[in-house]
mmCIF file of C-alpha atoms and ligand atoms in Angstrom:
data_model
loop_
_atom_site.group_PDB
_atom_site.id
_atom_site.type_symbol
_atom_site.label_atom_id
_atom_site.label_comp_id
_atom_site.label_asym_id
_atom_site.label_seq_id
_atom_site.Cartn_x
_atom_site.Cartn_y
_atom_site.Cartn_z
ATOM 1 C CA UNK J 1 -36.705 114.773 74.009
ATOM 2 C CA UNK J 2 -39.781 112.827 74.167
ATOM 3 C CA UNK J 3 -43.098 113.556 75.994
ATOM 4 C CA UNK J 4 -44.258 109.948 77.488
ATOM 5 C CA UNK J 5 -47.184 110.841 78.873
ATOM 6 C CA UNK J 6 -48.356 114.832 79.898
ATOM 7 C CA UNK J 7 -45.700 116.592 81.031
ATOM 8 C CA UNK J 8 -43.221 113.790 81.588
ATOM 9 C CA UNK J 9 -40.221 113.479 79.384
ATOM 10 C CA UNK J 10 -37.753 111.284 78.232
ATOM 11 C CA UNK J 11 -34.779 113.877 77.559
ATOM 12 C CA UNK J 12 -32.548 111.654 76.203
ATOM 13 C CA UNK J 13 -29.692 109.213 77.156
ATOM 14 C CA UNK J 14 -25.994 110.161 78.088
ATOM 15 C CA UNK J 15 -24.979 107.011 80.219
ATOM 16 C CA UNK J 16 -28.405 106.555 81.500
ATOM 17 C CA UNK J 17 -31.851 107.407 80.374
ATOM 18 C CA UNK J 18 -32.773 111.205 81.906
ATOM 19 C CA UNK J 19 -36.684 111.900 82.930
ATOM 20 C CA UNK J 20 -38.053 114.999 83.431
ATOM 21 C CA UNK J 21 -41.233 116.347 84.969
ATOM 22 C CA UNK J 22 -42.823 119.493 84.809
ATOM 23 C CA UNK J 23 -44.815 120.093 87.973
ATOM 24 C CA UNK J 24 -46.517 123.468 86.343
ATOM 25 C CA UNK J 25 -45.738 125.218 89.426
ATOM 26 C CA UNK J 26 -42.812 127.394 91.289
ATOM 27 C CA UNK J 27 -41.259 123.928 91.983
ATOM 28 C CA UNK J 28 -40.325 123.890 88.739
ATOM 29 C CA UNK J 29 -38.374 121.167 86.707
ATOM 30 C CA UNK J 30 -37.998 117.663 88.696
ATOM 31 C CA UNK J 31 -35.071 115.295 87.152
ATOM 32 C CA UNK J 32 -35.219 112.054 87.617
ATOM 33 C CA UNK J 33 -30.805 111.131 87.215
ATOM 34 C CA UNK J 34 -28.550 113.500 85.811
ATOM 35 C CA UNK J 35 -26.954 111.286 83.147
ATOM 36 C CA UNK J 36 -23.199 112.171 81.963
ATOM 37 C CA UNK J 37 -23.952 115.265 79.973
ATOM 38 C CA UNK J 38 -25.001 118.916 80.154
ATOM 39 C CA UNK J 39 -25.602 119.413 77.045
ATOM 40 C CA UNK J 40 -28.236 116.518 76.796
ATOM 41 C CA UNK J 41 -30.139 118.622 80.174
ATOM 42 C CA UNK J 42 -29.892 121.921 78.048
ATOM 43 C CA UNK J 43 -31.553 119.982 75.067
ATOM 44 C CA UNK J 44 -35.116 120.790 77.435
ATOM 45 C CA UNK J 45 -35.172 123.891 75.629
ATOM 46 C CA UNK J 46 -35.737 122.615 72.082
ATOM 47 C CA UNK J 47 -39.047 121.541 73.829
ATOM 48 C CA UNK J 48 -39.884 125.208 75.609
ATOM 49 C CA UNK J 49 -38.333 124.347 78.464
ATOM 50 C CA UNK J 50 -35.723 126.174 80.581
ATOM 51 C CA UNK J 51 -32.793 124.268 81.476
ATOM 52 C CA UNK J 52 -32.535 126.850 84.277
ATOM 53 C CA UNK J 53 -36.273 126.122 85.569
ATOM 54 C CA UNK J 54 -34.922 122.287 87.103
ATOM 55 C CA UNK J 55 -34.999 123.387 90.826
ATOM 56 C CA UNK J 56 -35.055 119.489 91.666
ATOM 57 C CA UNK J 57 -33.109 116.732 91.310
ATOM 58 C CA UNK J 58 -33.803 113.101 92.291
ATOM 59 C CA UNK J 59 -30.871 110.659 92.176
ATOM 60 C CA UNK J 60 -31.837 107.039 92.027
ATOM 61 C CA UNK J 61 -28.369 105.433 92.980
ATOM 62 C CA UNK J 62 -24.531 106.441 93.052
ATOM 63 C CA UNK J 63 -23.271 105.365 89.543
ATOM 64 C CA UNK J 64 -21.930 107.844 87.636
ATOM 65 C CA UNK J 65 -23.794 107.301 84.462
ATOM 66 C CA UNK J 66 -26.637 108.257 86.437
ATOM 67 C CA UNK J 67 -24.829 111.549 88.628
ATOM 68 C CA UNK J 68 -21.781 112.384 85.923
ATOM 69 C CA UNK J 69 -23.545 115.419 85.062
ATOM 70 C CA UNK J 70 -24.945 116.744 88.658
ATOM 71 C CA UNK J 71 -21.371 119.071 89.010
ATOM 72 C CA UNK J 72 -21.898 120.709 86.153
ATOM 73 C CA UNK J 73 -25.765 121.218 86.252
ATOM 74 C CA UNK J 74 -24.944 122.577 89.670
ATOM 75 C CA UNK J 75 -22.544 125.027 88.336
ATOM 76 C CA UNK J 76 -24.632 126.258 85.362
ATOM 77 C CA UNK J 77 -27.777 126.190 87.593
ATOM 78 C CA UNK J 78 -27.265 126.834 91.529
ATOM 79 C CA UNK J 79 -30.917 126.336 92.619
ATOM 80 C CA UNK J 80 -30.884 122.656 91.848
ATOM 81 C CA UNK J 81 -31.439 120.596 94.807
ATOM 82 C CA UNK J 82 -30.795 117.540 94.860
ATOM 83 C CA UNK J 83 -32.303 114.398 96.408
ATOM 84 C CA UNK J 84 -30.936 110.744 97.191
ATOM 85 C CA UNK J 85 -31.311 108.024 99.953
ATOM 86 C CA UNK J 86 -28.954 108.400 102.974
ATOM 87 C CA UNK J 87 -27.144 104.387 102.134
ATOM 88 C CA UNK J 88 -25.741 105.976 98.784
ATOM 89 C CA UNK J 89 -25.365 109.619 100.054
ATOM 90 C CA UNK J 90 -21.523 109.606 100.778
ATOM 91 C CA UNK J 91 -20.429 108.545 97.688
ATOM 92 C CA UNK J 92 -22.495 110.936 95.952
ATOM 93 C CA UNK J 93 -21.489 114.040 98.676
ATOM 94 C CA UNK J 94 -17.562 112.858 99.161
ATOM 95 C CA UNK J 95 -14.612 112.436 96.976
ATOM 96 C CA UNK J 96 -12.872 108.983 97.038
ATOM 97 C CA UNK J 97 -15.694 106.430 96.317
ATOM 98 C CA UNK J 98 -14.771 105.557 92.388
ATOM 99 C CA UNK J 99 -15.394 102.059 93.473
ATOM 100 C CA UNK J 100 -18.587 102.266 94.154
ATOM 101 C CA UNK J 101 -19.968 105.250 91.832
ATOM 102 C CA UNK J 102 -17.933 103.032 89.244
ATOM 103 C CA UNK J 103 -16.640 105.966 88.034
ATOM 104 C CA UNK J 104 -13.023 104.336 88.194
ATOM 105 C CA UNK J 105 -14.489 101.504 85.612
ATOM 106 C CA UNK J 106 -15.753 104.318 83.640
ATOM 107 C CA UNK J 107 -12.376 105.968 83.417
ATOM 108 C CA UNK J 108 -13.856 109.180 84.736
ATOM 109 C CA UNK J 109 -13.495 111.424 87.548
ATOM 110 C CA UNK J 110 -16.345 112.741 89.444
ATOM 111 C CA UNK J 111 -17.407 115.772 90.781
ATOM 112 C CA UNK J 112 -19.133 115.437 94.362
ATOM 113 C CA UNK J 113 -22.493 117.371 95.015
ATOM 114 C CA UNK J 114 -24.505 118.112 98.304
ATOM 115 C CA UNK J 115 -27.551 117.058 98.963
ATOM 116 C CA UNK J 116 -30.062 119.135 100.280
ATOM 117 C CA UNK J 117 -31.988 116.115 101.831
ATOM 118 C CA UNK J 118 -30.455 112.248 102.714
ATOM 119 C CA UNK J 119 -33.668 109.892 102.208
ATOM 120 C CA UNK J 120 -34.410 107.921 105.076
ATOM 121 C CA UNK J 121 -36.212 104.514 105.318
ATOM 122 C CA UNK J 122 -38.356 102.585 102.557
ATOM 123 C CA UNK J 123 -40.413 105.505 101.428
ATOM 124 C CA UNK J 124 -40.101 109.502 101.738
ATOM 125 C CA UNK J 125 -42.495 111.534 99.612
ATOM 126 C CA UNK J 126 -41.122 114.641 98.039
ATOM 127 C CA UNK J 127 -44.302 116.403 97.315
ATOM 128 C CA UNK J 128 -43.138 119.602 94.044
ATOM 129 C CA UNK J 129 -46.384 121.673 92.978
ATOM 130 C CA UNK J 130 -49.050 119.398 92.887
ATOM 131 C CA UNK J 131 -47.172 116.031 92.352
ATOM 132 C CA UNK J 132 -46.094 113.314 94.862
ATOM 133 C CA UNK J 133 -42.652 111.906 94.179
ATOM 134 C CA UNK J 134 -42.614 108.382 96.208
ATOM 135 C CA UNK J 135 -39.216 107.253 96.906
ATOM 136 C CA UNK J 136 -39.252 103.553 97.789
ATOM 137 C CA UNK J 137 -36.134 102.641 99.053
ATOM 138 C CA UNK J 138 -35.261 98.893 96.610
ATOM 139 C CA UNK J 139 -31.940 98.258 97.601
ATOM 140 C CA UNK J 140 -29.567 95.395 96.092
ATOM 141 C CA UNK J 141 -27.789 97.087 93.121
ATOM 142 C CA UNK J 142 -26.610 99.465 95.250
ATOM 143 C CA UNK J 143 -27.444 99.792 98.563
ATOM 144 C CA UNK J 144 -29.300 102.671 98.716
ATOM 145 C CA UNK J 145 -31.291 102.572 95.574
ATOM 146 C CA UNK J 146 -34.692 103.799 95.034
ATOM 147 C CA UNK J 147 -37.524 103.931 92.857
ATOM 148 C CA UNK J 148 -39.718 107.116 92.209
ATOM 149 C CA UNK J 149 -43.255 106.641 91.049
ATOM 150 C CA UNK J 150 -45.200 109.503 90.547
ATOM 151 C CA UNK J 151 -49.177 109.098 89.374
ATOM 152 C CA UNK J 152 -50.657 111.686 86.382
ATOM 153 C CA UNK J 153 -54.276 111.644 85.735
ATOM 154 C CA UNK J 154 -54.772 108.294 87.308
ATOM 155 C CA UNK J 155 -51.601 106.701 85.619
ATOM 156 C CA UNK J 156 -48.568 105.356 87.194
ATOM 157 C CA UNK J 157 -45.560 106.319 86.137
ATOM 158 C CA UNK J 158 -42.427 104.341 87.648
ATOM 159 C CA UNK J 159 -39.170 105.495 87.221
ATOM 160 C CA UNK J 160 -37.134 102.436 87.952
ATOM 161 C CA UNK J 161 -33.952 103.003 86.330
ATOM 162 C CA UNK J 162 -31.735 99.983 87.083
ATOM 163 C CA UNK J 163 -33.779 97.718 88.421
ATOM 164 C CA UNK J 164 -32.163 95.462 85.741
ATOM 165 C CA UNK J 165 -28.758 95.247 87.798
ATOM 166 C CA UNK J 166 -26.743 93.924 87.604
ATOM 167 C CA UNK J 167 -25.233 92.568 90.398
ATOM 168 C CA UNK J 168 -21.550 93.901 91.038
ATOM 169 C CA UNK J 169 -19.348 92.427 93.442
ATOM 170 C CA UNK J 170 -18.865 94.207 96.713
ATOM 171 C CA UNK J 171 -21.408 96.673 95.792
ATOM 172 C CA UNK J 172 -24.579 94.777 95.266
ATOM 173 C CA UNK J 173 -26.630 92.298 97.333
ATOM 174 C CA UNK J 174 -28.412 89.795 95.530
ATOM 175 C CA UNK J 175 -30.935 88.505 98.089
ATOM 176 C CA UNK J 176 -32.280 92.556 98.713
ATOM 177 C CA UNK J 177 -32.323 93.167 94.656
ATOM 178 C CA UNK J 178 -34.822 89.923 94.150
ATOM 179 C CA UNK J 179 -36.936 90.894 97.481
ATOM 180 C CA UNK J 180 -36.898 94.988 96.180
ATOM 181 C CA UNK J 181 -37.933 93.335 92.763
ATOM 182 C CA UNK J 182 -41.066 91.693 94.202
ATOM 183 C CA UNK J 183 -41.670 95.440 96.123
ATOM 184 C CA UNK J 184 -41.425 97.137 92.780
ATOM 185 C CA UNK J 185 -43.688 94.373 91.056
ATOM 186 C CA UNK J 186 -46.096 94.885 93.676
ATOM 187 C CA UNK J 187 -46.294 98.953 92.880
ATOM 188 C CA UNK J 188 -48.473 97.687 89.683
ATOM 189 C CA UNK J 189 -46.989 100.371 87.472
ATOM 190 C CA UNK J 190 -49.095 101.317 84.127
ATOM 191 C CA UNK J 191 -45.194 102.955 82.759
ATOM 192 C CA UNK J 192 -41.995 101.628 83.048
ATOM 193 C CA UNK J 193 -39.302 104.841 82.256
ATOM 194 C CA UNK J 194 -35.872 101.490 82.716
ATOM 195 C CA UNK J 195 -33.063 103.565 83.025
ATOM 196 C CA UNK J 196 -31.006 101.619 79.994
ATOM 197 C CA UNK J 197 -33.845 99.779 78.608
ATOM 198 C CA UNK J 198 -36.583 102.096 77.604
ATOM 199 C CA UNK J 199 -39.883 102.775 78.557
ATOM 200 C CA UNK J 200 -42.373 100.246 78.691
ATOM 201 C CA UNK J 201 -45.957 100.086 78.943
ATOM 202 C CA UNK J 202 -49.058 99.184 79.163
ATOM 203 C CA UNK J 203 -49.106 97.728 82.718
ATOM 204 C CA UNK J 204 -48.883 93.922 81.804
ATOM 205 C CA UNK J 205 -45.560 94.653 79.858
ATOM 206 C CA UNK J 206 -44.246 96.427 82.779
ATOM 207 C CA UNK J 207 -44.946 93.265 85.085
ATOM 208 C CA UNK J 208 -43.452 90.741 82.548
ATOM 209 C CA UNK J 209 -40.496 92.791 82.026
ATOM 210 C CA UNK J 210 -40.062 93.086 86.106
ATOM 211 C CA UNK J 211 -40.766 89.244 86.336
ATOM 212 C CA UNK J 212 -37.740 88.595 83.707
ATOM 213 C CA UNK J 213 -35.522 89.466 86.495
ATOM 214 C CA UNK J 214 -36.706 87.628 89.482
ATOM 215 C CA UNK J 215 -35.068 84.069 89.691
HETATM 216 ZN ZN1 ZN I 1 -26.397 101.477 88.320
#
């Protein structure tokens, strides 16, 4: 459990890098992926955090080392909500999608959730407490995958998770993952939170780390 910048948090990494913000308000606790593990969410307390206080979670895409965990979260903490764009929503509400969650591949079974809200079109704001969550919709790993960038005391913080790919067959599209790469590019992040890869910063390390991936 990190703090990145003031009251965002790297939590830790159980299949994919978990990010937490603390909107100081009765919106509580905002997740950004749910990762493979409870225990790595409960690790918020060690930093004075309640584990039950995460009222909000925002999925960025179907796989399941990014929504593993959201059963269980669920089931030690009802009032999560959770959050993800309409083009990945049935594999993340309905059993029978191990294909594309890859939760076959990871020799897992999954746990479906409900959504309290399908994301619709390129961007949706989610506004908890004081904070703006944009969603950008950047499909290509998976069709519905989004960004989140939220901004703290003039900083923006992108929460891009796998906008390193890759590019699976029958899942991905290659042409939308380069043209959603040039979209996030263009958001002119100051803090990268990758969802495998770390968190990168300032704001010209972001861009040449983005630019390694477009062809
Ligand atoms: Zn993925």
């Amino acid at each position: 459990m990190k703090e990145i910048i003031k009251n965002v948090y790297h939590v830790g990494d159980s299949g994919c890098s978990v990010f937490l913000v603390n909107t100081q308000s009765d919106d509580g606790l905002v997740l950004i992926d749910c990762g493979m593990s409870l225990s790595l969410i409960k690790n918020i307390s060690r930093a004075g955090l309640d584990p039950k206080n995460i009222k909000n979670c925002i999925i960025t895409h179907f796989h399941i080392d990014h929504i593993g965990a959201c059963s269980d979260l669920k089931k030690f903490n009802k009032n999560v909500k959770f959050f993800a764009h309409e083009l990945d929503a049935t594999a993340i509400e309905e059993k029978g999608h191990d294909h594309e969650t890859a939760a076959r591949w990871y020799g897992v079974s999954y746990t479906p959730v409900k959504l309290e809200k399908r994301l619709k079109g390129d961007l949706e704001i989610l506004k908890f407490g004081q904070c703006e969550f944009k969603c950008i919709h950047t499909p290509g790993h998976t069709p519905g995958s989004i960004v989140v960038v939220i901004e703290v005391n003039k900083t923006k913080v992108l929460f891009g998770q796998d906008l390193h790919g890759p590019i699976i067959p029958g899942v991905s599209n290659f042409n939308d993952y380069q043209d959603s790469l040039r979209k996030i590019l263009d958001l002119k992040a100051d803090i990268l939170c990758e969802g495998h890869f770390g968190i990168y910063q300032p704001a010209e390390r972001v861009e040449r780390y983005i630019k390694g991936y477009i062809e």
